[in-house]
mmCIF file of C-alpha atoms in Angstrom:
data_model
loop_
_atom_site.group_PDB
_atom_site.id
_atom_site.type_symbol
_atom_site.label_atom_id
_atom_site.label_comp_id
_atom_site.label_asym_id
_atom_site.label_seq_id
_atom_site.Cartn_x
_atom_site.Cartn_y
_atom_site.Cartn_z
ATOM 1 C CA MET A 1 147.299 163.057 161.925
ATOM 2 C CA THR A 2 146.031 162.374 158.418
ATOM 3 C CA LEU A 3 148.237 163.697 155.619
ATOM 4 C CA LEU A 4 146.310 165.374 152.849
ATOM 5 C CA ALA A 5 148.599 165.278 149.831
ATOM 6 C CA VAL A 6 146.499 167.382 147.519
ATOM 7 C CA GLY A 7 146.934 170.864 148.958
ATOM 8 C CA LEU A 8 145.912 173.717 146.703
ATOM 9 C CA SER A 9 145.247 171.323 143.867
ATOM 10 C CA ALA A 10 142.343 169.924 145.872
ATOM 11 C CA CYS A 11 140.818 173.364 145.854
ATOM 12 C CA THR A 12 141.418 173.801 142.138
ATOM 13 C CA GLN A 13 141.058 170.239 140.976
ATOM 14 C CA THR A 14 141.301 169.444 137.297
ATOM 15 C CA GLU A 15 139.224 166.264 137.233
ATOM 16 C CA PRO A 16 135.887 166.270 139.046
ATOM 17 C CA PRO A 17 135.195 163.332 141.385
ATOM 18 C CA ALA A 18 132.514 160.782 140.594
ATOM 19 C CA ALA A 19 129.868 162.880 142.317
ATOM 20 C CA LEU A 20 130.437 165.581 139.713
ATOM 21 C CA HIS A 21 130.113 163.503 136.563
ATOM 22 C CA PRO A 22 127.685 164.725 133.884
ATOM 23 C CA THR A 23 124.306 165.836 135.175
ATOM 24 C CA THR A 24 121.070 166.090 133.272
ATOM 25 C CA ALA A 25 119.180 168.576 135.389
ATOM 26 C CA ALA A 26 116.272 170.062 133.480
ATOM 27 C CA PRO A 27 116.896 173.708 132.618
ATOM 28 C CA GLU A 28 114.568 176.427 133.743
ATOM 29 C CA VAL A 29 112.127 177.588 131.080
ATOM 30 C CA THR A 30 111.260 181.262 131.249
ATOM 31 C CA THR A 31 109.795 183.860 128.930
ATOM 32 C CA ALA A 32 112.207 186.098 127.127
ATOM 33 C CA SER A 33 110.348 189.068 128.596
ATOM 34 C CA ASP A 34 112.383 188.365 131.723
ATOM 35 C CA GLU A 35 115.393 189.402 129.655
ATOM 36 C CA LYS A 36 114.011 191.933 127.181
ATOM 37 C CA PRO A 37 110.381 193.178 127.167
ATOM 38 C CA SER A 38 110.328 193.287 123.362
ATOM 39 C CA LEU A 39 110.512 189.499 123.050
ATOM 40 C CA ARG A 40 107.610 187.264 124.032
ATOM 41 C CA GLY A 41 108.830 183.795 123.116
ATOM 42 C CA GLU A 42 110.109 181.091 125.413
ATOM 43 C CA ALA A 43 113.762 180.950 126.407
ATOM 44 C CA VAL A 44 115.577 177.863 127.671
ATOM 45 C CA THR A 45 118.185 178.736 130.269
ATOM 46 C CA ASP A 46 121.012 176.759 131.785
ATOM 47 C CA SER A 47 121.490 176.227 135.534
ATOM 48 C CA PHE A 48 122.976 179.722 135.862
ATOM 49 C CA GLY A 49 120.149 181.475 134.029
ATOM 50 C CA ASN A 50 122.096 181.971 130.800
ATOM 51 C CA VAL A 51 119.757 181.762 127.800
ATOM 52 C CA ASP A 52 120.923 179.102 125.340
ATOM 53 C CA TYR A 53 117.799 178.803 123.156
ATOM 54 C CA TYR A 54 114.907 181.052 122.175
ATOM 55 C CA THR A 55 111.675 180.092 120.408
ATOM 56 C CA THR A 56 110.353 182.832 118.147
ATOM 57 C CA VAL A 57 106.851 184.291 118.041
ATOM 58 C CA SER A 58 105.133 186.430 115.449
ATOM 59 C CA GLY A 59 107.027 189.663 114.838
ATOM 60 C CA ASP A 60 110.443 188.361 115.885
ATOM 61 C CA THR A 61 113.373 188.787 113.526
ATOM 62 C CA LEU A 62 116.876 187.440 113.602
ATOM 63 C CA ALA A 63 118.138 190.935 114.345
ATOM 64 C CA SER A 64 115.715 191.576 117.222
ATOM 65 C CA VAL A 65 116.547 188.263 118.877
ATOM 66 C CA ALA A 66 120.265 188.893 118.495
ATOM 67 C CA ALA A 67 119.975 192.380 119.981
ATOM 68 C CA ALA A 68 117.935 191.134 122.935
ATOM 69 C CA TYR A 69 120.729 188.773 123.931
ATOM 70 C CA ASN A 70 123.652 191.062 123.153
ATOM 71 C CA LEU A 71 124.755 189.083 120.126
ATOM 72 C CA SER A 72 125.341 190.126 116.556
ATOM 73 C CA GLU A 73 122.892 188.981 113.906
ATOM 74 C CA ALA A 74 125.789 187.341 112.115
ATOM 75 C CA LYS A 75 126.621 185.245 115.187
ATOM 76 C CA VAL A 76 123.056 184.050 115.700
ATOM 77 C CA ALA A 77 122.890 183.210 111.982
ATOM 78 C CA GLU A 78 126.162 181.294 112.280
ATOM 79 C CA PHE A 79 124.984 179.361 115.352
ATOM 80 C CA ASN A 80 121.850 178.307 113.465
ATOM 81 C CA GLU A 81 123.543 177.730 110.101
ATOM 82 C CA ILE A 82 121.360 180.213 108.262
ATOM 83 C CA GLN A 83 122.067 183.395 106.358
ATOM 84 C CA PRO A 84 121.979 186.779 108.135
ATOM 85 C CA SER A 85 118.700 188.650 107.565
ATOM 86 C CA SER A 86 116.894 185.383 106.890
ATOM 87 C CA PRO A 87 113.242 185.517 107.970
ATOM 88 C CA VAL A 88 112.306 183.363 110.950
ATOM 89 C CA SER A 89 108.899 181.755 111.271
ATOM 90 C CA PRO A 90 107.015 181.721 114.580
ATOM 91 C CA GLY A 91 107.952 178.633 116.562
ATOM 92 C CA THR A 92 111.553 178.561 115.312
ATOM 93 C CA ARG A 93 113.972 177.403 118.009
ATOM 94 C CA LEU A 94 117.083 179.523 117.683
ATOM 95 C CA ARG A 95 120.416 178.578 119.188
ATOM 96 C CA LEU A 96 122.181 181.332 121.104
ATOM 97 C CA ILE A 97 125.348 179.293 121.626
ATOM 98 C CA PRO A 98 127.682 177.778 119.022
ATOM 99 C CA ALA A 99 126.371 174.609 117.401
ATOM 100 C CA ASN A 100 129.827 173.142 116.742
ATOM 101 C CA PRO A 101 133.299 173.026 118.298
ATOM 102 C CA VAL A 102 135.189 176.303 118.125
ATOM 103 C CA THR A 103 138.806 177.371 118.342
ATOM 104 C CA GLY A 104 139.881 176.781 121.929
ATOM 105 C CA ALA A 105 137.069 174.284 122.600
ATOM 106 C CA LYS A 106 137.232 171.481 120.069
ATOM 107 C CA GLY A 107 136.394 168.607 122.418
ATOM 108 C CA THR A 108 133.246 166.556 122.970
ATOM 109 C CA ALA A 109 130.420 167.845 125.151
ATOM 110 C CA THR A 110 127.594 165.978 126.862
ATOM 111 C CA ILE A 111 124.206 167.513 126.064
ATOM 112 C CA ASP A 112 120.951 166.949 127.954
ATOM 113 C CA ALA A 113 117.508 166.417 126.416
ATOM 114 C CA ASN A 114 116.915 170.164 126.216
ATOM 115 C CA GLY A 115 120.179 170.841 124.387
ATOM 116 C CA ILE A 116 121.970 172.284 127.419
ATOM 117 C CA PRO A 117 125.673 171.312 127.611
ATOM 118 C CA THR A 118 126.341 169.541 130.917
ATOM 119 C CA SER A 119 129.965 168.370 130.750
ATOM 120 C CA TYR A 120 132.973 168.672 128.481
ATOM 121 C CA LYS A 121 136.155 166.684 127.853
ATOM 122 C CA VAL A 122 139.113 169.004 127.431
ATOM 123 C CA GLU A 123 141.389 168.575 124.427
ATOM 124 C CA THR A 124 144.937 169.688 123.715
ATOM 125 C CA ASP A 125 145.125 173.393 122.796
ATOM 126 C CA ASP A 126 141.771 174.160 124.418
ATOM 127 C CA THR A 127 141.609 177.491 126.214
ATOM 128 C CA LEU A 128 139.520 178.863 129.030
ATOM 129 C CA SER A 129 138.167 181.625 126.799
ATOM 130 C CA GLY A 130 137.228 179.128 124.108
ATOM 131 C CA ILE A 131 135.345 176.908 126.543
ATOM 132 C CA THR A 132 133.449 179.748 128.204
ATOM 133 C CA TYR A 133 132.510 181.170 124.797
ATOM 134 C CA ARG A 134 131.320 177.867 123.362
ATOM 135 C CA PHE A 135 129.133 177.052 126.364
ATOM 136 C CA ASN A 136 127.868 180.553 127.195
ATOM 137 C CA LEU A 137 129.425 180.661 130.657
ATOM 138 C CA THR A 138 131.526 183.055 132.676
ATOM 139 C CA GLN A 139 134.737 181.904 134.334
ATOM 140 C CA GLU A 140 133.032 182.326 137.706
ATOM 141 C CA GLN A 141 130.151 180.082 136.653
ATOM 142 C CA LEU A 142 132.531 177.451 135.310
ATOM 143 C CA ALA A 143 134.415 177.490 138.601
ATOM 144 C CA GLU A 144 131.189 177.166 140.577
ATOM 145 C CA ALA A 145 129.986 174.227 138.480
ATOM 146 C CA ASN A 146 133.221 172.418 139.336
ATOM 147 C CA LYS A 147 133.314 173.511 142.995
ATOM 148 C CA VAL A 148 136.674 175.219 142.635
ATOM 149 C CA PRO A 149 137.575 178.800 143.655
ATOM 150 C CA PHE A 150 138.737 179.803 140.185
ATOM 151 C CA THR A 151 139.845 178.267 136.916
ATOM 152 C CA TYR A 152 143.056 180.050 135.987
ATOM 153 C CA GLU A 153 146.352 180.866 137.626
ATOM 154 C CA LYS A 154 148.672 183.499 136.216
ATOM 155 C CA GLY A 155 151.721 181.733 134.886
ATOM 156 C CA GLY A 156 150.047 178.423 134.115
ATOM 157 C CA THR A 157 146.709 176.684 133.897
ATOM 158 C CA TYR A 158 145.786 173.807 136.175
ATOM 159 C CA PHE A 159 142.065 173.575 135.415
ATOM 160 C CA ILE A 160 142.093 173.316 131.621
ATOM 161 C CA GLN A 161 144.099 170.139 131.046
ATOM 162 C CA SER A 162 143.780 167.702 128.163
ATOM 163 C CA GLY A 163 141.680 164.619 128.897
ATOM 164 C CA HIS A 164 139.923 165.978 131.970
ATOM 165 C CA VAL A 165 136.144 166.094 132.142
ATOM 166 C CA ILE A 166 134.818 169.362 133.530
ATOM 167 C CA GLN A 167 131.276 170.202 134.560
ATOM 168 C CA LEU A 168 129.287 172.932 132.815
ATOM 169 C CA GLN A 169 126.190 173.015 135.041
ATOM 170 C CA LYS A 170 125.140 172.838 138.683
ATOM 171 C CA LYS A 171 122.817 170.227 140.102
ATOM 172 C CA PRO A 172 119.524 171.499 141.528
ATOM 173 C CA VAL A 173 119.795 172.328 145.232
ATOM 174 C CA ASP A 174 117.373 173.399 147.932
ATOM 175 C CA SER A 175 116.952 177.181 148.010
ATOM 176 C CA ARG A 176 117.648 177.124 151.758
ATOM 177 C CA SER A 177 121.060 175.555 151.289
ATOM 178 C CA GLY A 178 123.985 177.757 152.242
ATOM 179 C CA THR A 179 121.927 180.240 154.270
ATOM 180 C CA GLY A 180 123.430 179.277 157.624
ATOM 181 C CA LYS A 181 125.929 181.268 159.672
ATOM 182 C CA THR A 182 129.554 181.451 158.561
ATOM 183 C CA VAL A 183 132.642 182.265 160.593
ATOM 184 C CA ASN A 184 135.251 184.096 158.515
ATOM 185 C CA ASN A 185 138.933 184.677 159.078
ATOM 186 C CA SER A 186 140.486 188.138 158.840
ATOM 187 C CA PHE A 187 140.827 187.704 155.064
ATOM 188 C CA GLY A 188 137.062 187.331 154.719
ATOM 189 C CA GLN A 189 137.297 183.629 153.912
ATOM 190 C CA ALA A 190 134.776 181.229 155.442
ATOM 191 C CA VAL A 191 136.415 178.723 157.773
ATOM 192 C CA TYR A 192 133.308 177.387 159.555
ATOM 193 C CA TYR A 193 129.664 177.071 158.607
ATOM 194 C CA THR A 194 126.629 176.143 160.707
ATOM 195 C CA THR A 195 124.194 174.065 158.685
ATOM 196 C CA VAL A 196 120.459 174.659 158.177
ATOM 197 C CA ASP A 197 117.610 172.512 156.851
ATOM 198 C CA GLY A 198 118.048 172.024 153.125
ATOM 199 C CA ASP A 199 121.839 171.947 153.128
ATOM 200 C CA SER A 200 123.466 169.332 150.932
ATOM 201 C CA PHE A 201 126.989 168.477 149.863
ATOM 202 C CA ASP A 202 126.299 169.887 146.411
ATOM 203 C CA GLY A 203 124.731 173.090 147.753
ATOM 204 C CA LEU A 204 127.611 173.730 150.139
ATOM 205 C CA GLY A 205 130.117 172.729 147.497
ATOM 206 C CA TYR A 206 128.825 175.345 145.058
ATOM 207 C CA LYS A 207 128.711 178.045 147.726
ATOM 208 C CA PHE A 208 132.075 177.399 149.346
ATOM 209 C CA ARG A 209 133.888 175.828 146.375
ATOM 210 C CA SER A 210 134.533 172.555 148.174
ATOM 211 C CA THR A 211 134.113 169.065 146.786
ATOM 212 C CA THR A 212 132.120 166.482 148.705
ATOM 213 C CA GLU A 213 135.378 164.629 149.340
ATOM 214 C CA GLN A 214 136.928 167.710 150.927
ATOM 215 C CA ILE A 215 133.929 168.394 153.164
ATOM 216 C CA LEU A 216 133.942 164.777 154.331
ATOM 217 C CA LEU A 217 137.680 164.855 154.949
ATOM 218 C CA TYR A 218 137.479 168.033 157.021
ATOM 219 C CA ASN A 219 134.406 166.738 158.915
ATOM 220 C CA PRO A 220 134.814 163.007 159.693
ATOM 221 C CA SER A 221 131.478 162.850 161.542
ATOM 222 C CA LEU A 222 129.583 163.256 158.252
ATOM 223 C CA ALA A 223 128.696 160.435 155.869
ATOM 224 C CA ALA A 224 128.413 160.804 152.109
ATOM 225 C CA ASN A 225 125.076 159.045 151.741
ATOM 226 C CA GLU A 226 123.352 160.578 154.751
ATOM 227 C CA PRO A 227 121.657 163.983 155.180
ATOM 228 C CA ILE A 228 123.672 166.760 156.807
ATOM 229 C CA PRO A 229 122.095 167.462 160.222
ATOM 230 C CA ALA A 230 120.911 171.044 160.707
ATOM 231 C CA GLY A 231 122.870 172.922 163.353
ATOM 232 C CA SER A 232 126.158 171.162 162.606
ATOM 233 C CA LYS A 233 129.288 173.323 162.660
ATOM 234 C CA LEU A 234 131.283 172.315 159.602
ATOM 235 C CA ARG A 235 134.931 173.052 159.009
ATOM 236 C CA LEU A 236 135.570 174.375 155.500
ATOM 237 C CA ILE A 237 139.383 174.327 155.517
ATOM 238 C CA PRO A 238 141.982 171.678 156.368
ATOM 239 C CA GLY A 239 142.943 173.679 159.492
ATOM 240 C CA GLU A 240 144.362 171.170 161.966
ATOM 241 C CA LEU A 241 144.642 168.603 159.186
ATOM 242 C CA LYS A 242 148.211 168.482 157.909
ATOM 243 C CA ILE A 243 148.695 168.604 154.150
ATOM 244 C CA GLU A 244 151.634 168.220 151.822
ATOM 245 C CA GLY A 245 153.646 171.434 151.927
ATOM 246 C CA ALA A 246 152.037 172.585 155.182
ATOM 247 C CA GLN A 247 152.806 170.020 157.862
ATOM 248 C CA GLY A 248 153.506 172.315 160.789
ATOM 249 C CA THR A 249 151.412 173.101 163.858
ATOM 250 C CA SER A 250 148.997 175.968 164.433
ATOM 251 C CA THR A 251 147.101 177.884 167.098
ATOM 252 C CA ALA A 252 143.570 179.264 166.928
ATOM 253 C CA ASP A 253 141.305 181.608 168.875
ATOM 254 C CA ALA A 254 138.171 180.649 170.819
ATOM 255 C CA GLU A 255 136.100 180.479 167.616
ATOM 256 C CA GLY A 256 138.616 178.203 165.944
ATOM 257 C CA ILE A 257 140.010 180.848 163.602
ATOM 258 C CA PRO A 258 143.707 180.108 162.938
ATOM 259 C CA LEU A 259 146.094 182.678 164.439
ATOM 260 C CA THR A 260 149.662 181.393 164.157
ATOM 261 C CA TYR A 261 151.554 178.666 162.371
ATOM 262 C CA THR A 262 154.953 177.079 163.048
ATOM 263 C CA THR A 263 156.603 175.955 159.843
ATOM 264 C CA ALA A 264 157.915 172.464 159.133
ATOM 265 C CA PRO A 265 160.508 171.283 156.586
ATOM 266 C CA GLY A 266 159.147 171.425 153.041
ATOM 267 C CA ASP A 267 156.428 173.961 153.777
ATOM 268 C CA THR A 268 155.586 176.472 151.068
ATOM 269 C CA GLU A 269 153.692 179.745 151.132
ATOM 270 C CA ARG A 270 151.130 178.375 148.699
ATOM 271 C CA GLN A 271 150.264 175.283 150.727
ATOM 272 C CA VAL A 272 150.186 177.108 154.052
ATOM 273 C CA SER A 273 147.831 179.623 152.472
ATOM 274 C CA PHE A 274 145.580 176.843 151.190
ATOM 275 C CA ARG A 275 145.517 174.966 154.500
ATOM 276 C CA PHE A 276 144.212 178.016 156.365
ATOM 277 C CA SER A 277 142.325 179.745 153.504
ATOM 278 C CA ILE A 278 144.581 182.797 153.444
ATOM 279 C CA THR A 279 144.566 185.071 150.420
ATOM 280 C CA ASP A 280 147.753 187.008 151.247
ATOM 281 C CA LEU A 281 150.085 185.347 153.735
ATOM 282 C CA ARG A 282 152.737 188.011 153.283
ATOM 283 C CA ALA A 283 150.321 190.782 154.241
ATOM 284 C CA ALA A 284 149.888 189.178 157.657
ATOM 285 C CA ASN A 285 153.654 189.039 158.152
ATOM 286 C CA ARG A 286 154.902 192.493 157.307
ATOM 287 C CA PRO A 287 156.998 194.369 159.897
ATOM 288 C CA THR A 288 155.367 196.803 162.283
ATOM 289 C CA THR A 289 157.477 199.679 160.973
ATOM 290 C CA GLY A 290 159.177 200.453 157.699
ATOM 291 C CA THR A 291 158.292 199.363 154.201
ATOM 292 C CA GLY A 292 159.843 195.919 154.126
ATOM 293 C CA GLY A 293 158.083 192.853 152.802
ATOM 294 C CA ALA A 294 157.260 189.694 154.709
ATOM 295 C CA TRP A 295 159.744 189.149 157.520
ATOM 296 C CA TYR A 296 159.741 185.355 157.531
ATOM 297 C CA GLU A 297 162.675 183.511 156.004
ATOM 298 C CA PHE A 298 162.899 181.075 153.130
ATOM 299 C CA ALA A 299 164.834 177.850 152.856
ATOM 300 C CA ASP A 300 164.604 177.964 149.071
ATOM 301 C CA LEU A 301 163.392 181.156 147.435
ATOM 302 C CA PRO A 302 162.785 179.833 143.880
ATOM 303 C CA THR A 303 160.278 177.280 145.220
ATOM 304 C CA VAL A 304 159.037 179.701 147.918
ATOM 305 C CA GLU A 305 159.831 177.030 150.506
ATOM 306 C CA LEU A 306 159.769 178.431 154.024
ATOM 307 C CA ALA A 307 162.545 177.935 156.531
ATOM 308 C CA PRO A 308 161.340 175.467 159.195
ATOM 309 C CA GLY A 309 160.793 176.354 162.832
ATOM 310 C CA GLN A 310 159.366 179.855 162.286
ATOM 311 C CA THR A 311 156.180 180.966 163.978
ATOM 312 C CA ILE A 312 154.294 183.200 161.551
ATOM 313 C CA SER A 313 150.978 185.007 161.573
ATOM 314 C CA LEU A 314 147.812 183.697 159.966
ATOM 315 C CA ALA A 315 145.714 186.769 160.778
ATOM 316 C CA LEU A 316 145.675 190.317 159.506
ATOM 317 C CA ASP A 317 144.034 191.675 162.644
ATOM 318 C CA LYS A 318 146.326 189.871 165.129
ATOM 319 C CA PRO A 319 149.710 189.803 163.407
ATOM 320 C CA ILE A 320 153.028 188.739 164.853
ATOM 321 C CA ASN A 321 154.997 191.610 163.376
ATOM 322 C CA LYS A 322 158.719 192.108 163.757
ATOM 323 C CA PRO A 323 159.440 195.820 164.225
ATOM 324 C CA GLY A 324 162.218 197.727 162.581
ATOM 325 C CA LEU A 325 162.746 195.536 159.537
#
C-alpha cells in the first residue's frame, strides 16, 4: 500500500505544485452597471469577479466611483496617488486595489497584461489579512485559487509562510466542470465524484480543493496529460490509501463511504480526519448515553496520538458508540 506522507498538509499545502505556477488568464471585462447602475464605465475584474480597475466616463467623480465599490474616496485617491476630491477626466483608469506593497503584504507579485495580480511570493511578517487586502480577495477566494480548503488554522498558520509562492487567480475552466454527481459522507464532505464532459483537473481542483497531484494519487487510472473521461467515478479522499499518521485499516459501505477505522501506532486525530474527510471525528465517537466526550483512548494526549488497536467510528449516522460512559 502506498504511503502518503503529506496528510493534512497536502490538503492545505503552502507551496503550489508546478501546475499552479503563475497564470495569465485574461480577466473578464464588464460594465460597471453590473455593480452599480450609476456608473457606466468599463470595469476590469479578476477571475473571481472582483473589480480591480474602473475606467471613468463623463460625470464620474472620485467620490462616486469610491462609493460604487464600497471604498472611501481617500483610499481610491491613495491607490491612484492623487489627492482626494481631484477631478477625473473621462477615460481615466482608476485602480481599486493598492498600487504598492502594504503592511502584511510587502512581497513581490506577478501581474498580467491587464494589471491583475496572478501570484505572490510571501515574505516574513506577511499576514493573511494583509495579502487579501492588497489583492482584493476574500480568504475563501484565496483558498480556492490554491486548491486548499482554507488558509488559516487557529493556533498557527501553515499557508502564509515566507518564501512560498501562492496563487491569486483561477485558471479558466469549462462551465460544465464540477456539475457531476457527488457522494458525500455523513459530515457532508464529498468522497466520490462522477465526471461529466468538460471536467478538468483544474476545475475539479477548485471545486473540491484538491491538487492535480492528489487527484492522480487517489485515482491511479488517470493520467495528468490526458482528458478525464466522462462517467468516471473519482475518489476525492485518500480513503484506502494509508498516510502518515493514519496507517490503520478501514471498512466502508456499499457506496464506498468509510464507516469504521482501526487505529495503528502513531495515528493522530488530525491525520485520520484528513484521510477520510471528517470534520469532527470526536462527534462520531461520543457515548450513546451521558455527556462524556469521545470514548476512544489516546497513547499521547499532548500530540493527540490515538492508542493503537481501537476500532472507531467514521460516520455520524452509523456510530460505534459505547454506552454509559
